[in-house]
Amino acid sequence: MNLIEELKEKLAPDRVTTNETILDQHSRDESYHTPRLPEVVVFPESAEEVSEVIKLANQYKTPVIPFGLGSSLEGHVIPPNRGMSIDFSLMNKVLEVRENDFLVKVQPGVTRSQLNKELKKYGLFFTVDPGADATLGGMAATNASGTTSVKYGIMRDQVRDLEVVLPEGEIIHTGNLAEKSSSGYHLNGIFVGSEGTLGCITELTLKVYGIPEHIMAARASFSTVDDAVNAVVGILQAGIPIARVELLDAFSMKEVNLYSETNYNEQPTLFLEFHGNEAGLKQDIEFTKDIVLDNGCTAIEFETDTAARNQLWEARHNAAYAYIHGNPGKKLMVTDVCLPISHLAGAIKDARKAVEESGLVGGIVGHVGDGNYHILLMIDVNNKEEIQKSEILNECIVEYALARGGTCTGEHGVGIGKQKYQEKEHGPALEVMKKFKAVLDPNNIMNPNKIF
Amino acid sequence: MNLIEELKEKLAPDRVTTNETILDQHSRDESYHTPRLPEVVVFPESAEEVSEVIKLANQYKTPVIPFGLGSSLEGHVIPPNRGMSIDFSLMNKVLEVRENDFLVKVQPGVTRSQLNKELKKYGLFFTVDPGADATLGGMAATNASGTTSVKYGIMRDQVRDLEVVLPEGEIIHTGNLAEKSSSGYHLNGIFVGSEGTLGCITELTLKVYGIPEHIMAARASFSTVDDAVNAVVGILQAGIPIARVELLDAFSMKEVNLYSETNYNEQPTLFLEFHGNEAGLKQDIEFTKDIVLDNGCTAIEFETDTAARNQLWEARHNAAYAYIHGNPGKKLMVTDVCLPISHLAGAIKDARKAVEESGLVGGIVGHVGDGNYHILLMIDVNNKEEIQKSEILNECIVEYALARGGTCTGEHGVGIGKQKYQEKEHGPALEVMKKFKAVLDPNNIMNPNKIF
């Protein structure tokens, strides 16, 4: 028997496929990275099946690539050379909502919007919201974050427990259901963000929050990006517990208006949101108004009804799709550095200059409250000059961040695209990571060629 | 040359000692665990010196035990059999305050009160506050937490970067200065809470917060512990962003009054604190009042001036010392489980019954907002029956927590005392931890016999 025949025996023939269309769907993510076909795609229904599949992969020394929805941005789900893609779309159930414990247990194929739809019934919500409607397994694998991380934290902060199938097939739990623990090494932390290189996540227990009593959103326009960034620094330094603070430059506002059919000012803009009790919110908003006006805000508009607020955040979440839609035939390349907040204004100023000088189509959006911003570049992957320019640009941006104690990736992960910066960013600590990888995955089958 | 002669050559003769009094000081912590003398105590002044010392320890296959102030509660700093204690009291400098980034860089021997004294000049504070005035190196090693963790998180949440000397002498950095990162494996997370078994922490970059605009504290008395716990669950479920919520049972209140010369009601009591803007705080407090009164609160008193508020928290922090002081000749044993909040009332009810049945001297205090509570037991370590009773009690408490998805240690760490529960709590995940330990520390010199 060969691998595919054995797989069909372990799972079921209809959940093991070499269909060309399906192979093609599992060859790419949403980025500019070159697609490569897997050899086979499997659709397990349980951790036990994942374990069986991984044991076979070890036997055949075949690479294993966990696959959620393929919305990653650094080539995480692209097979190294053939290999087996494990698609989690059949493991897509919300298993348990423990409303009194603010916990939810889900399978890895559940998407964030699917989860929030279910949680709404309980007056709860899941905070982490990357642009894409990604799966929670994928979000844990890349340590995703989003617009609300400035208040509620990143994906790693939400994970209480993972069920993981290790590279040799053993099934473990990495945590427990308690709010905190000092018992043994923090395995939750190391598996979140390991990008499928240390095992397959087959279940997640996540922290959720009560939907805030009061929510208020606003758009603040500025004449320059610098003014907007300085306003953010002011808000943070005033200790205002802001729930969201997102920057879009003038170019991004144009793309957003076109795609989302909004008519927002096409100036550098902050999208803001406040969560809390009514009286506290009012005071926070008054204070924020003072700060943004002191920093050159030219107009601030509040979204008073829920529909307008939802439209605002939908427009923000669709910013990357707005770029893709507005630039047919081109592919998305996104930078993703994160820096200490005191260096953010300088970094963004430097980045804007670099984009202008490169002559590429691109704009800036970002979770500026965390010191994380993105340049969205639309490139023609068949045009060598454009690719080269975008790579030089990315390199400049990363160098600037690393020189100031920042990181090459705030939330997208390393995948293929950020491998070249790992040595520089981590120094000898990279050897520690490699040792952990080697000791858990001696045959190097779990998503090889990612991170390292 | 022997180890001690070589150490004297690498450091300086006066920073390598075998003085009996100093050896004795490094043989114990604040718990009931049996002291054991190290062979030698060294006082390094830099990471480079720590590296030299650890390289020698490898050569001589001598255990290395990092030592802060010896305030641990599970025997973490007790040498396994002789070995070398590394005392960090000469590495006690606050190296840098980056006020605009809300970051501080410190050496491991800095204590939390020393740091807060320095930070106050900048209007900042460090949030984590275990009972003892521990060193920050020790707090990171055990993943300590305290009264404010319900709002600001635990020690692991504050660590942006550690400088660590690995078990073979290499010096690494585990993180960076950015608010978030998805670059490589999360080494910060695994070194925090590793209890000196993976290396020596020689520098920490920590997150700090602005001192809140307004702070209000209160004491709420209840007729029963159950009522108090139910009130806490109510506060959390209402989504009130409470900054501190601590429980002391009637017995603990008596000990506190005696030791701290206060005259608080000697009933089950919640110590509460709120941080925020004035208007928001007022609304939070009104809501909290309603909730505690609905749950059988018999009296609520607000500490309006800063002195009374400070006295309240000093009394709380000294609770363990109050027990020690009130029971001369006995030693402290503290349970430390943490459970999902929905199981907290049941767990504490069960614990109280078990203490009463055991006939031991003990009371309950706890960070109940996190689901973490302690039974403080005063035992005569020369009385075998008392030791046995306290061990049976601890075991019951841990079994209760583990059966409900909790952990055997919420904040004190494993050390010696919680080793026996590791297999049960972690299952096959314990093997992953052991693999990580073995691959970084092939000679098993770093604080051996701890955790595993």
PDB file of C-alpha atoms in Angstrom, chain B residues 16-240:
ATOM      1  CA  VAL B  16      32.454  33.493  46.582  1.00  0.00           C
ATOM      2  CA  THR B  17      31.696  32.278  50.073  1.00  0.00           C
ATOM      3  CA  THR B  18      31.385  29.146  52.168  1.00  0.00           C
ATOM      4  CA  ASN B  19      30.631  31.104  55.352  1.00  0.00           C
ATOM      5  CA  GLU B  20      28.243  28.980  57.428  1.00  0.00           C
ATOM      6  CA  THR B  21      25.803  31.778  58.204  1.00  0.00           C
ATOM      7  CA  ILE B  22      25.507  32.688  54.533  1.00  0.00           C
ATOM      8  CA  LEU B  23      25.157  29.042  53.499  1.00  0.00           C
ATOM      9  CA  ASP B  24      22.381  28.736  56.080  1.00  0.00           C
ATOM     10  CA  GLN B  25      20.588  31.803  54.677  1.00  0.00           C
ATOM     11  CA  HIS B  26      20.584  30.097  51.294  1.00  0.00           C
ATOM     12  CA  SER B  27      19.300  26.767  52.599  1.00  0.00           C
ATOM     13  CA  ARG B  28      15.631  27.710  53.071  1.00  0.00           C
ATOM     14  CA  ASP B  29      12.646  29.692  51.856  1.00  0.00           C
ATOM     15  CA  GLU B  30       9.577  30.927  53.777  1.00  0.00           C
ATOM     16  CA  SER B  31       7.841  27.549  53.729  1.00  0.00           C
ATOM     17  CA  TYR B  32       7.732  24.335  55.745  1.00  0.00           C
ATOM     18  CA  HIS B  33      10.099  22.541  53.335  1.00  0.00           C
ATOM     19  CA  THR B  34      13.216  21.069  54.968  1.00  0.00           C
ATOM     20  CA  PRO B  35      16.284  23.327  54.562  1.00  0.00           C
ATOM     21  CA  ARG B  36      19.464  21.942  52.948  1.00  0.00           C
ATOM     22  CA  LEU B  37      22.798  23.753  52.754  1.00  0.00           C
ATOM     23  CA  PRO B  38      24.458  24.699  49.474  1.00  0.00           C
ATOM     24  CA  GLU B  39      28.176  24.048  49.118  1.00  0.00           C
ATOM     25  CA  VAL B  40      28.988  27.601  48.086  1.00  0.00           C
ATOM     26  CA  VAL B  41      27.214  30.908  47.465  1.00  0.00           C
ATOM     27  CA  VAL B  42      28.355  33.270  44.691  1.00  0.00           C
ATOM     28  CA  PHE B  43      27.419  36.928  44.143  1.00  0.00           C
ATOM     29  CA  PRO B  44      27.808  37.793  40.433  1.00  0.00           C
ATOM     30  CA  GLU B  45      27.602  41.356  39.155  1.00  0.00           C
ATOM     31  CA  SER B  46      26.814  40.740  35.468  1.00  0.00           C
ATOM     32  CA  ALA B  47      25.349  38.272  32.980  1.00  0.00           C
ATOM     33  CA  GLU B  48      28.883  37.530  31.810  1.00  0.00           C
ATOM     34  CA  GLU B  49      29.889  36.483  35.317  1.00  0.00           C
ATOM     35  CA  VAL B  50      26.763  34.324  35.615  1.00  0.00           C
ATOM     36  CA  SER B  51      27.745  32.707  32.331  1.00  0.00           C
ATOM     37  CA  GLU B  52      31.262  31.964  33.618  1.00  0.00           C
ATOM     38  CA  VAL B  53      29.864  30.493  36.828  1.00  0.00           C
ATOM     39  CA  ILE B  54      27.415  28.282  34.948  1.00  0.00           C
ATOM     40  CA  LYS B  55      30.111  27.034  32.607  1.00  0.00           C
ATOM     41  CA  LEU B  56      32.151  25.980  35.639  1.00  0.00           C
ATOM     42  CA  ALA B  57      29.103  24.307  37.174  1.00  0.00           C
ATOM     43  CA  ASN B  58      28.737  22.266  33.989  1.00  0.00           C
ATOM     44  CA  GLN B  59      32.361  21.269  34.150  1.00  0.00           C
ATOM     45  CA  TYR B  60      32.000  20.105  37.749  1.00  0.00           C
ATOM     46  CA  LYS B  61      28.407  18.804  37.241  1.00  0.00           C
ATOM     47  CA  THR B  62      27.370  20.925  40.209  1.00  0.00           C
ATOM     48  CA  PRO B  63      23.726  21.976  40.686  1.00  0.00           C
ATOM     49  CA  VAL B  64      23.050  25.702  40.275  1.00  0.00           C
ATOM     50  CA  ILE B  65      20.259  27.365  42.285  1.00  0.00           C
ATOM     51  CA  PRO B  66      19.303  30.972  41.440  1.00  0.00           C
ATOM     52  CA  PHE B  67      18.438  32.869  44.642  1.00  0.00           C
ATOM     53  CA  GLY B  68      16.573  36.187  44.964  1.00  0.00           C
ATOM     54  CA  LEU B  69      15.369  36.841  48.482  1.00  0.00           C
ATOM     55  CA  GLY B  70      14.249  33.359  49.456  1.00  0.00           C
ATOM     56  CA  SER B  71      10.575  34.327  49.766  1.00  0.00           C
ATOM     57  CA  SER B  72       9.291  31.373  47.733  1.00  0.00           C
ATOM     58  CA  LEU B  73       6.719  29.040  49.240  1.00  0.00           C
ATOM     59  CA  GLU B  74       7.414  25.654  47.666  1.00  0.00           C
ATOM     60  CA  GLY B  75      11.107  25.125  48.370  1.00  0.00           C
ATOM     61  CA  HIS B  76      12.275  26.564  45.023  1.00  0.00           C
ATOM     62  CA  VAL B  77      15.614  27.835  46.364  1.00  0.00           C
ATOM     63  CA  ILE B  78      16.506  24.826  48.503  1.00  0.00           C
ATOM     64  CA  PRO B  79      19.589  23.067  47.047  1.00  0.00           C
ATOM     65  CA  PRO B  80      18.996  19.445  46.020  1.00  0.00           C
ATOM     66  CA  ASN B  81      22.244  18.140  47.463  1.00  0.00           C
ATOM     67  CA  ARG B  82      24.852  20.770  48.126  1.00  0.00           C
ATOM     68  CA  GLY B  83      25.365  22.695  44.874  1.00  0.00           C
ATOM     69  CA  MET B  84      25.966  26.356  44.204  1.00  0.00           C
ATOM     70  CA  SER B  85      23.518  29.103  45.113  1.00  0.00           C
ATOM     71  CA  ILE B  86      23.714  32.168  42.830  1.00  0.00           C
ATOM     72  CA  ASP B  87      22.644  35.182  44.878  1.00  0.00           C
ATOM     73  CA  PHE B  88      21.439  38.157  42.811  1.00  0.00           C
ATOM     74  CA  SER B  89      21.598  40.772  45.537  1.00  0.00           C
ATOM     75  CA  LEU B  90      24.444  42.645  43.803  1.00  0.00           C
ATOM     76  CA  MET B  91      22.439  42.771  40.546  1.00  0.00           C
ATOM     77  CA  ASN B  92      19.789  45.084  41.954  1.00  0.00           C
ATOM     78  CA  LYS B  93      19.667  48.098  39.669  1.00  0.00           C
ATOM     79  CA  VAL B  94      16.758  49.691  37.840  1.00  0.00           C
ATOM     80  CA  LEU B  95      18.587  50.116  34.539  1.00  0.00           C
ATOM     81  CA  GLU B  96      16.170  52.183  32.465  1.00  0.00           C
ATOM     82  CA  VAL B  97      12.682  53.695  32.724  1.00  0.00           C
ATOM     83  CA  ARG B  98      11.140  54.284  29.278  1.00  0.00           C
ATOM     84  CA  GLU B  99       8.177  56.272  30.482  1.00  0.00           C
ATOM     85  CA  ASN B 100       6.732  56.946  27.015  1.00  0.00           C
ATOM     86  CA  ASP B 101       6.804  53.240  26.202  1.00  0.00           C
ATOM     87  CA  PHE B 102       5.511  52.125  29.612  1.00  0.00           C
ATOM     88  CA  LEU B 103       8.558  49.879  29.937  1.00  0.00           C
ATOM     89  CA  VAL B 104      11.245  49.410  32.542  1.00  0.00           C
ATOM     90  CA  LYS B 105      14.491  47.447  32.370  1.00  0.00           C
ATOM     91  CA  VAL B 106      15.736  45.971  35.655  1.00  0.00           C
ATOM     92  CA  GLN B 107      18.260  43.553  37.054  1.00  0.00           C
ATOM     93  CA  PRO B 108      16.838  40.408  38.684  1.00  0.00           C
ATOM     94  CA  GLY B 109      17.693  41.400  42.262  1.00  0.00           C
ATOM     95  CA  VAL B 110      15.435  44.495  42.222  1.00  0.00           C
ATOM     96  CA  THR B 111      12.451  44.043  44.567  1.00  0.00           C
ATOM     97  CA  ARG B 112       8.912  45.061  43.662  1.00  0.00           C
ATOM     98  CA  SER B 113       8.803  47.822  46.306  1.00  0.00           C
ATOM     99  CA  GLN B 114      12.198  49.159  45.178  1.00  0.00           C
ATOM    100  CA  LEU B 115      10.890  49.304  41.613  1.00  0.00           C
ATOM    101  CA  ASN B 116       7.662  51.025  42.601  1.00  0.00           C
ATOM    102  CA  LYS B 117       9.562  53.635  44.593  1.00  0.00           C
ATOM    103  CA  GLU B 118      11.551  54.477  41.445  1.00  0.00           C
ATOM    104  CA  LEU B 119       8.503  54.373  39.135  1.00  0.00           C
ATOM    105  CA  LYS B 120       6.479  56.727  41.338  1.00  0.00           C
ATOM    106  CA  LYS B 121       8.709  59.599  40.172  1.00  0.00           C
ATOM    107  CA  TYR B 122       7.306  59.053  36.674  1.00  0.00           C
ATOM    108  CA  GLY B 123       3.653  58.599  37.710  1.00  0.00           C
ATOM    109  CA  LEU B 124       3.977  54.881  36.871  1.00  0.00           C
ATOM    110  CA  PHE B 125       3.591  51.645  38.825  1.00  0.00           C
ATOM    111  CA  PHE B 126       4.390  47.955  38.487  1.00  0.00           C
ATOM    112  CA  THR B 127       1.239  45.937  39.023  1.00  0.00           C
ATOM    113  CA  VAL B 128       2.240  42.480  40.276  1.00  0.00           C
ATOM    114  CA  ASP B 129       2.257  42.339  44.085  1.00  0.00           C
ATOM    115  CA  PRO B 130       2.748  38.991  45.807  1.00  0.00           C
ATOM    116  CA  GLY B 131       2.556  39.110  49.606  1.00  0.00           C
ATOM    117  CA  ALA B 132       6.337  39.144  49.988  1.00  0.00           C
ATOM    118  CA  ASP B 133       8.542  41.992  48.763  1.00  0.00           C
ATOM    119  CA  ALA B 134      10.083  39.493  46.360  1.00  0.00           C
ATOM    120  CA  THR B 135      12.733  40.144  43.705  1.00  0.00           C
ATOM    121  CA  LEU B 136      11.540  40.552  40.123  1.00  0.00           C
ATOM    122  CA  GLY B 137      13.832  37.723  39.000  1.00  0.00           C
ATOM    123  CA  GLY B 138      12.175  35.415  41.488  1.00  0.00           C
ATOM    124  CA  MET B 139       8.714  36.642  40.547  1.00  0.00           C
ATOM    125  CA  ALA B 140       9.406  35.884  36.880  1.00  0.00           C
ATOM    126  CA  ALA B 141      10.871  32.470  37.750  1.00  0.00           C
ATOM    127  CA  THR B 142       7.684  31.408  39.559  1.00  0.00           C
ATOM    128  CA  ASN B 143       5.227  33.388  37.402  1.00  0.00           C
ATOM    129  CA  ALA B 144       4.023  35.231  40.498  1.00  0.00           C
ATOM    130  CA  SER B 145       0.812  37.196  40.687  1.00  0.00           C
ATOM    131  CA  GLY B 146      -1.113  39.058  43.355  1.00  0.00           C
ATOM    132  CA  THR B 147      -4.053  41.231  44.239  1.00  0.00           C
ATOM    133  CA  THR B 148      -4.154  43.262  41.009  1.00  0.00           C
ATOM    134  CA  SER B 149      -3.917  40.372  38.549  1.00  0.00           C
ATOM    135  CA  VAL B 150      -7.682  40.316  38.049  1.00  0.00           C
ATOM    136  CA  LYS B 151      -7.273  43.596  36.141  1.00  0.00           C
ATOM    137  CA  TYR B 152      -3.643  43.844  35.024  1.00  0.00           C
ATOM    138  CA  GLY B 153      -2.633  40.198  34.593  1.00  0.00           C
ATOM    139  CA  ILE B 154       0.067  37.995  36.052  1.00  0.00           C
ATOM    140  CA  MET B 155       3.852  38.206  35.907  1.00  0.00           C
ATOM    141  CA  ARG B 156       4.013  36.459  32.517  1.00  0.00           C
ATOM    142  CA  ASP B 157       1.768  39.168  31.053  1.00  0.00           C
ATOM    143  CA  GLN B 158       4.236  41.883  32.073  1.00  0.00           C
ATOM    144  CA  VAL B 159       7.399  40.371  30.573  1.00  0.00           C
ATOM    145  CA  ARG B 160       8.474  41.797  27.207  1.00  0.00           C
ATOM    146  CA  ASP B 161      12.020  40.502  27.250  1.00  0.00           C
ATOM    147  CA  LEU B 162      14.364  38.523  29.453  1.00  0.00           C
ATOM    148  CA  GLU B 163      18.100  38.207  29.268  1.00  0.00           C
ATOM    149  CA  VAL B 164      18.768  34.601  30.224  1.00  0.00           C
ATOM    150  CA  VAL B 165      21.984  32.658  30.743  1.00  0.00           C
ATOM    151  CA  LEU B 166      21.218  29.190  29.424  1.00  0.00           C
ATOM    152  CA  PRO B 167      22.329  25.995  31.196  1.00  0.00           C
ATOM    153  CA  GLU B 168      25.442  25.775  29.018  1.00  0.00           C
ATOM    154  CA  GLY B 169      26.415  29.404  29.510  1.00  0.00           C
ATOM    155  CA  GLU B 170      25.064  31.036  26.326  1.00  0.00           C
ATOM    156  CA  ILE B 171      23.366  34.410  26.843  1.00  0.00           C
ATOM    157  CA  ILE B 172      20.083  35.001  24.984  1.00  0.00           C
ATOM    158  CA  HIS B 173      17.209  37.467  24.809  1.00  0.00           C
ATOM    159  CA  THR B 174      13.753  35.883  24.845  1.00  0.00           C
ATOM    160  CA  GLY B 175      11.697  38.780  23.468  1.00  0.00           C
ATOM    161  CA  ASN B 176      11.761  42.381  22.278  1.00  0.00           C
ATOM    162  CA  LEU B 177      10.329  45.774  23.208  1.00  0.00           C
ATOM    163  CA  ALA B 178       7.226  45.723  21.000  1.00  0.00           C
ATOM    164  CA  GLU B 179       3.753  45.394  22.531  1.00  0.00           C
ATOM    165  CA  LYS B 180       3.131  42.217  20.545  1.00  0.00           C
ATOM    166  CA  SER B 181       4.978  39.853  18.230  1.00  0.00           C
ATOM    167  CA  SER B 182       4.300  36.766  16.116  1.00  0.00           C
ATOM    168  CA  SER B 183       7.973  36.163  15.375  1.00  0.00           C
ATOM    169  CA  GLY B 184       9.147  32.679  16.303  1.00  0.00           C
ATOM    170  CA  TYR B 185       8.358  30.624  19.392  1.00  0.00           C
ATOM    171  CA  HIS B 186       7.228  32.487  22.498  1.00  0.00           C
ATOM    172  CA  LEU B 187      10.329  32.084  24.646  1.00  0.00           C
ATOM    173  CA  ASN B 188       9.255  34.775  27.140  1.00  0.00           C
ATOM    174  CA  GLY B 189       6.350  32.552  28.074  1.00  0.00           C
ATOM    175  CA  ILE B 190       8.346  29.403  28.646  1.00  0.00           C
ATOM    176  CA  PHE B 191      11.151  31.013  30.657  1.00  0.00           C
ATOM    177  CA  VAL B 192       8.637  32.786  32.923  1.00  0.00           C
ATOM    178  CA  GLY B 193       7.539  30.129  35.402  1.00  0.00           C
ATOM    179  CA  SER B 194      10.418  27.761  34.606  1.00  0.00           C
ATOM    180  CA  GLU B 195      11.682  28.159  38.204  1.00  0.00           C
ATOM    181  CA  GLY B 196      15.360  28.368  37.303  1.00  0.00           C
ATOM    182  CA  THR B 197      15.298  24.969  35.603  1.00  0.00           C
ATOM    183  CA  LEU B 198      16.024  26.327  32.104  1.00  0.00           C
ATOM    184  CA  GLY B 199      18.509  29.077  32.913  1.00  0.00           C
ATOM    185  CA  CYS B 200      19.280  32.145  35.015  1.00  0.00           C
ATOM    186  CA  ILE B 201      17.403  35.388  34.409  1.00  0.00           C
ATOM    187  CA  THR B 202      19.919  38.251  34.396  1.00  0.00           C
ATOM    188  CA  GLU B 203      17.771  41.149  33.127  1.00  0.00           C
ATOM    189  CA  LEU B 204      14.030  41.823  32.683  1.00  0.00           C
ATOM    190  CA  THR B 205      12.132  44.309  30.525  1.00  0.00           C
ATOM    191  CA  LEU B 206       8.695  44.741  32.060  1.00  0.00           C
ATOM    192  CA  LYS B 207       5.462  46.497  31.246  1.00  0.00           C
ATOM    193  CA  VAL B 208       4.361  49.209  33.666  1.00  0.00           C
ATOM    194  CA  TYR B 209       1.189  51.272  33.941  1.00  0.00           C
ATOM    195  CA  GLY B 210       0.268  54.868  34.665  1.00  0.00           C
ATOM    196  CA  ILE B 211      -0.961  55.385  38.227  1.00  0.00           C
ATOM    197  CA  PRO B 212      -4.748  55.533  37.783  1.00  0.00           C
ATOM    198  CA  GLU B 213      -6.449  58.917  37.802  1.00  0.00           C
ATOM    199  CA  HIS B 214      -8.801  57.807  40.572  1.00  0.00           C
ATOM    200  CA  ILE B 215      -8.593  54.930  43.048  1.00  0.00           C
ATOM    201  CA  MET B 216     -11.243  53.885  45.543  1.00  0.00           C
ATOM    202  CA  ALA B 217     -11.007  51.007  48.019  1.00  0.00           C
ATOM    203  CA  ALA B 218     -13.655  49.324  50.155  1.00  0.00           C
ATOM    204  CA  ARG B 219     -14.201  46.558  52.684  1.00  0.00           C
ATOM    205  CA  ALA B 220     -17.400  44.532  52.425  1.00  0.00           C
ATOM    206  CA  SER B 221     -18.336  42.175  55.297  1.00  0.00           C
ATOM    207  CA  PHE B 222     -20.525  39.096  54.944  1.00  0.00           C
ATOM    208  CA  SER B 223     -22.000  36.577  57.395  1.00  0.00           C
ATOM    209  CA  THR B 224     -20.618  33.655  55.402  1.00  0.00           C
ATOM    210  CA  VAL B 225     -17.729  32.964  53.036  1.00  0.00           C
ATOM    211  CA  ASP B 226     -20.263  31.611  50.542  1.00  0.00           C
ATOM    212  CA  ASP B 227     -22.031  34.958  50.373  1.00  0.00           C
ATOM    213  CA  ALA B 228     -18.725  36.736  49.803  1.00  0.00           C
ATOM    214  CA  VAL B 229     -17.700  34.365  47.008  1.00  0.00           C
ATOM    215  CA  ASN B 230     -21.094  34.649  45.335  1.00  0.00           C
ATOM    216  CA  ALA B 231     -20.746  38.430  45.425  1.00  0.00           C
ATOM    217  CA  VAL B 232     -17.383  38.150  43.612  1.00  0.00           C
ATOM    218  CA  VAL B 233     -18.887  35.931  40.935  1.00  0.00           C
ATOM    219  CA  GLY B 234     -21.668  38.518  40.546  1.00  0.00           C
ATOM    220  CA  ILE B 235     -19.180  41.385  40.163  1.00  0.00           C
ATOM    221  CA  LEU B 236     -17.196  39.512  37.506  1.00  0.00           C
ATOM    222  CA  GLN B 237     -20.285  38.451  35.606  1.00  0.00           C
ATOM    223  CA  ALA B 238     -21.517  42.041  35.550  1.00  0.00           C
ATOM    224  CA  GLY B 239     -18.333  42.922  33.687  1.00  0.00           C
ATOM    225  CA  ILE B 240     -17.224  45.502  36.253  1.00  0.00           C
TER     226      ILE B 240
END
